[in-house]
Coordinates of C-alpha atoms and ligand atoms in Angstrom, one line a residue:
X6 CA -11.0 14.1 -0.8
X7 CA -13.5 12.5 -3.2
X8 CA -17.2 13.5 -3.2
X9 CA -18.0 10.5 -5.3
X10 CA -20.7 8.0 -4.5
X11 CA -19.2 5.0 -2.5
X12 CA -20.4 2.5 -5.4
X13 CA -18.7 4.6 -8.0
X14 CA -15.4 2.9 -9.2
X15 CA -12.6 5.4 -8.2
X16 CA -9.7 5.6 -10.4
X17 CA -7.2 7.0 -7.9
X18 CA -4.0 8.6 -9.3
X19 CA -2.1 5.6 -8.0
X20 CA -4.0 3.1 -10.2
X21 CA -3.3 -0.7 -10.1
X22 CA -1.3 -0.4 -13.5
X23 CA 0.9 2.3 -11.7
X24 CA 1.4 0.2 -8.6
X25 CA 2.4 -2.7 -10.7
X26 CA 4.7 -0.6 -13.1
X27 CA 6.8 0.3 -9.8
X28 CA 8.3 -3.0 -9.9
X29 CA 12.2 -3.1 -9.6
X30 CA 12.1 0.8 -9.3
X31 CA 14.7 2.4 -7.0
X32 CA 12.0 4.4 -5.1
X33 CA 10.2 1.6 -2.9
X34 CA 6.3 1.5 -2.8
X35 CA 4.9 2.5 0.4
X36 CA 1.8 0.8 2.1
X37 CA 0.2 1.2 5.3
X38 CA -3.0 -0.2 6.8
X39 CA -5.9 1.9 7.6
X40 CA -9.3 1.2 8.8
X41 CA -11.3 4.4 9.3
X42 CA -11.5 8.0 7.7
X43 CA -9.4 9.9 10.2
X44 CA -6.3 7.9 9.7
X45 CA -6.7 7.1 5.9
X46 CA -7.0 10.9 5.4
X47 CA -3.6 11.6 7.2
X48 CA -1.8 8.9 5.4
X49 CA -3.2 9.8 2.0
X50 CA -2.0 13.2 2.8
X51 CA 1.2 12.1 3.6
X52 CA 1.5 10.5 0.1
X53 CA 1.3 6.8 0.8
X54 CA 1.0 4.7 -2.5
X55 CA -1.4 2.3 -1.2
X56 CA -3.7 1.9 1.7
X57 CA -4.5 -1.7 2.8
X58 CA -7.6 -2.1 4.7
X59 CA -6.4 -5.3 6.4
X60 CA -8.6 -7.8 8.2
X61 CA -5.9 -7.0 11.0
X62 CA -8.6 -4.7 12.1
X63 CA -10.1 -7.8 13.9
X64 CA -7.1 -7.5 16.3
X65 CA -6.2 -3.8 16.3
X66 CA -9.6 -2.2 16.1
X67 CA -11.9 -4.9 17.4
X68 CA -9.4 -6.3 20.0
X69 CA -10.0 -9.9 19.0
X70 CA -7.1 -12.5 19.1
X71 CA -6.9 -13.4 15.3
X72 CA -8.2 -12.2 12.0
X73 CA -10.7 -15.3 11.6
X74 CA -13.8 -13.8 12.9
X75 CA -13.8 -10.7 10.7
X76 CA -16.7 -10.6 8.5
X77 CA -17.4 -9.6 4.8
X78 CA -19.7 -6.6 5.9
X79 CA -17.3 -5.4 8.5
X80 CA -14.6 -5.3 5.7
X81 CA -16.9 -3.3 3.5
X82 CA -17.9 -1.0 6.5
X83 CA -14.4 0.0 7.1
X84 CA -13.2 0.0 3.5
X85 CA -15.8 2.4 2.4
X86 CA -14.7 4.9 5.1
X87 CA -11.3 4.6 3.9
X88 CA -12.1 5.2 0.3
X89 CA -14.1 8.3 1.1
X90 CA -10.9 9.8 2.8
X91 CA -8.5 9.3 0.1
X92 CA -7.7 11.2 -3.1
X93 CA -4.3 9.9 -3.9
X94 CA -3.6 6.3 -2.6
X95 CA -4.7 2.9 -4.1
X96 CA -7.1 1.6 -1.7
X97 CA -6.9 -2.5 -1.3
X98 CA -9.4 -4.4 0.8
X99 CA -8.8 -7.7 2.4
X100 CA -11.3 -10.8 1.6
X101 CA -11.8 -12.0 5.1
X102 CA -11.5 -15.6 6.1
X103 CA -13.9 -17.9 4.4
X104 CA -15.2 -15.2 2.0
X105 CA -13.2 -16.8 -1.0
X106 CA -11.9 -20.3 0.0
X107 CA -15.3 -22.0 -0.7
X108 CA -15.1 -21.5 -4.5
X109 CA -14.0 -19.2 -7.2
X110 CA -17.7 -18.2 -7.6
X111 CA -17.9 -17.1 -3.9
X112 CA -14.9 -15.1 -4.4
X113 CA -16.0 -13.5 -7.3
X114 CA -19.3 -12.5 -5.7
X115 CA -17.7 -11.2 -2.6
X116 CA -14.7 -9.3 -4.3
X117 CA -17.3 -7.8 -6.4
X118 CA -19.3 -6.8 -3.4
X119 CA -16.1 -5.2 -1.8
X120 CA -15.2 -3.2 -5.1
X121 CA -18.9 -2.1 -5.9
X122 CA -19.8 -1.0 -2.4
X123 CA -16.6 0.5 -1.1
X124 CA -15.1 1.9 -4.3
X125 CA -11.9 0.4 -3.6
X126 CA -9.4 -0.4 -6.4
X127 CA -8.3 -3.9 -5.4
X128 CA -8.7 -6.9 -3.3
X129 CA -6.2 -9.2 -1.3
X130 CA -6.5 -12.7 -0.6
X131 CA -4.1 -15.1 1.2
X132 CA -2.5 -17.9 -0.6
X133 CA -0.6 -19.0 -3.6
X134 CA -0.7 -22.3 -5.1
X135 CA -3.8 -23.2 -3.3
X136 CA -5.7 -20.3 -4.5
X137 CA -4.3 -20.0 -7.8
X138 CA -7.6 -20.7 -9.5
X139 CA -9.6 -18.2 -7.5
X140 CA -6.8 -15.6 -8.5
X141 CA -7.3 -16.5 -12.1
X142 CA -11.0 -16.3 -11.9
X143 CA -10.8 -12.8 -10.3
X144 CA -8.2 -11.5 -12.7
X145 CA -10.2 -12.9 -15.7
X146 CA -13.1 -10.9 -14.5
X147 CA -10.9 -7.8 -14.3
X148 CA -11.2 -7.7 -10.5
X149 CA -7.6 -6.7 -9.5
X150 CA -6.2 -8.9 -6.9
X151 CA -3.1 -9.0 -4.7
X152 CA -1.8 -12.3 -3.1
X153 CA -0.3 -12.7 0.3
X154 CA 2.1 -15.4 1.0
X155 CA 4.5 -16.7 3.7
X156 CA 3.0 -16.2 7.3
X157 CA -0.9 -16.4 6.6
X158 CA -2.8 -14.9 9.7
X159 CA -6.0 -16.5 8.4
X160 CA -4.4 -19.9 8.6
X161 CA -3.6 -19.4 12.2
X162 CA -5.3 -22.6 13.2
X163 CA -3.2 -24.7 10.7
X164 CA 0.0 -22.7 11.3
X165 CA -0.3 -22.8 15.2
X166 CA 0.4 -19.3 15.6
X167 CA 1.2 -16.1 13.8
X168 CA 4.9 -15.3 14.5
X169 CA 6.5 -18.2 13.1
X170 CA 9.2 -17.1 10.4
X171 CA 8.5 -19.1 7.1
X172 CA 11.7 -20.8 5.9
X173 CA 10.4 -23.3 3.1
X174 CA 12.1 -21.4 0.2
X175 CA 10.9 -23.7 -2.4
X176 CA 7.1 -23.7 -1.1
X177 CA 7.2 -19.9 -0.6
X178 CA 8.7 -19.2 -4.2
X179 CA 6.0 -21.7 -5.7
X180 CA 3.2 -19.8 -3.8
X181 CA 4.3 -16.3 -5.1
X182 CA 4.9 -17.7 -8.7
X183 CA 1.6 -19.3 -8.5
X184 CA 0.0 -16.0 -7.7
X185 CA 2.0 -14.2 -10.4
X186 CA 1.0 -16.7 -13.0
X187 CA -2.7 -16.6 -12.1
X188 CA -2.9 -12.8 -12.6
X189 CA -2.2 -11.2 -9.3
X190 CA -0.8 -7.7 -9.9
X191 CA 1.3 -7.8 -6.6
X192 CA 2.1 -10.1 -3.5
X193 CA 2.5 -9.5 0.1
X194 CA 5.6 -11.6 1.6
X195 CA 5.0 -11.9 5.3
X196 CA 7.6 -13.1 7.8
X197 CA 10.4 -14.7 6.0
X198 CA 14.2 -14.5 5.9
X199 CA 15.6 -11.8 3.7
X200 CA 17.4 -14.0 1.3
X201 CA 14.2 -15.8 0.4
X202 CA 12.2 -12.5 -0.2
X203 CA 15.2 -11.2 -2.3
X204 CA 15.0 -14.3 -4.4
X205 CA 11.2 -14.1 -4.9
X206 CA 11.4 -10.4 -5.6
X207 CA 14.2 -11.2 -8.3
X208 CA 12.2 -13.9 -9.9
X209 CA 8.9 -12.2 -10.0
X210 CA 7.7 -9.4 -12.5
X211 CA 5.1 -8.2 -10.2
X212 CA 5.7 -6.1 -7.1
X213 CA 6.6 -7.8 -3.7
X214 CA 5.4 -5.8 -0.6
X215 CA 7.2 -7.0 2.5
X216 CA 6.3 -7.2 6.2
X217 CA 9.0 -9.0 8.2
X218 CA 10.7 -9.9 4.8
X219 CA 13.6 -7.5 4.8
X220 CA 14.6 -4.6 2.8
X221 CA 14.9 -6.2 -0.8
X222 CA 11.1 -6.4 -1.5
X223 CA 9.9 -3.7 -4.0
X224 CA 7.8 -2.1 -1.1
X225 CA 7.1 -2.4 2.5
X226 CA 3.8 -2.4 4.4
X227 CA 3.1 -2.1 8.3
X228 CA -0.1 -2.3 10.4
X229 CA -0.7 1.5 11.3
X230 CA -1.3 0.9 15.0
X231 CA 2.0 -0.8 15.1
X232 CA 4.0 1.8 13.2
X233 CA 2.5 4.5 15.2
X234 CA 3.2 2.8 18.6
X235 CA -0.2 2.2 19.9
X236 CA 0.3 -1.0 21.4
X237 CA 3.7 -1.2 23.1
X238 CA 3.0 -4.8 24.1
X239 CA 3.6 -5.9 20.4
X240 CA 7.3 -5.6 19.6
X241 CA 8.2 -8.3 16.9
X242 CA 11.8 -7.9 15.4
X243 CA 10.5 -6.6 12.1
X244 CA 8.6 -3.5 13.6
X245 CA 10.0 -0.1 13.9
X246 CA 7.9 2.5 15.7
X247 CA 8.0 5.8 14.2
X248 CA 5.9 7.4 17.1
X249 CA 4.8 6.7 20.5
X250 CA 1.1 7.5 20.4
X251 CA 0.2 5.3 23.2
X252 CA 2.2 7.7 25.5
X253 CA 0.7 10.8 23.6
X254 CA -2.8 9.6 24.1
X255 CA -2.3 8.4 27.7
X256 CA -0.6 11.6 28.7
X257 CA -3.3 14.0 27.1
X258 CA -6.1 11.8 28.5
X259 CA -4.7 12.0 32.0
X260 CA -4.2 15.8 31.7
X261 CA -7.8 16.3 30.5
X262 CA -9.2 14.0 33.2
X263 CA -7.0 15.9 35.9
X264 CA -8.2 19.3 34.6
X265 CA -11.9 18.4 34.3
X266 CA -11.7 16.9 38.0
X267 CA -10.1 20.0 39.4
X268 CA -12.7 22.6 37.6
X269 CA -9.5 24.0 35.4
X270 CA -11.3 22.9 32.2
X271 CA -13.3 24.6 30.6
X272 CA -11.6 27.9 31.3
X273 CA -12.9 31.3 30.3
X274 CA -11.3 31.1 26.7
X275 CA -13.4 27.9 26.2
X276 CA -16.7 29.3 27.5
X277 CA -19.4 31.4 25.6
X278 CA -20.5 34.7 27.6
Ligands
KIV321 O1 -4.4 -7.7 7.6 C1 -3.3 -7.0 7.3 O2 -3.2 -5.8 8.0 C2 -2.4 -7.6 6.4 C3 -1.0 -6.9 6.5 C4 -0.3 -7.3 7.8 C5 -0.2 -7.1 5.3 O3 -2.6 -8.5 5.7

């Protein structure tokens, strides 16, 4: 765990160049979201390559129906906790809705705030062709930026939902290529057929990180609450649950309530004499 000041740039063992160099390797890149110290520390201990402080926190932490209301200050608040918990993984923090769409200057100021105030190693924004100028400005100022194409949750109003598989192959390829040409060091591919993600992965020289984009990407990302089974109501086709934390937490909590109500807890072994 790092003792460094949050505003000290943190060069984690998994740096941006190392992450980018993993392109095409047989061993895939691993990415998980995290939003707080406790989860981030465990994922870092387990050896995840990168932790994404996703604006999905609006939904899985704040209980909102989309990522749209999430603010820059909230991303910084969560990003700083995650950075403090990690000693190995690259930490990437999402630029939230309307923190970069206005102008490249706005994006530079806000990405700069994220990197300075959290100590994270990179930022992520949604878009390809339409964000190319902004990605170029960030990359030119040496602010490492990852792009996110395909289903873009911040565009939920325009897209009319967040679960539609994106199938316009040429548009998706153009977005991913525009991000690469503009200087992104990696690109998230969300919700698209395997064949399209495989083609994009072949044609790009930066790593592709898939979510709902099949096995041919250079790496995979999942939202930690989904991967750990904390919300059994959410079960899209692409999701594999590696634990059933919802049941574990409900069962433990029910037992605790019962034991307190029955006077069983605290027992003698938990009591100072
Ligand atoms: O916000 C997020 O968690 C994301 C991932 C789903 C890629 O962008």
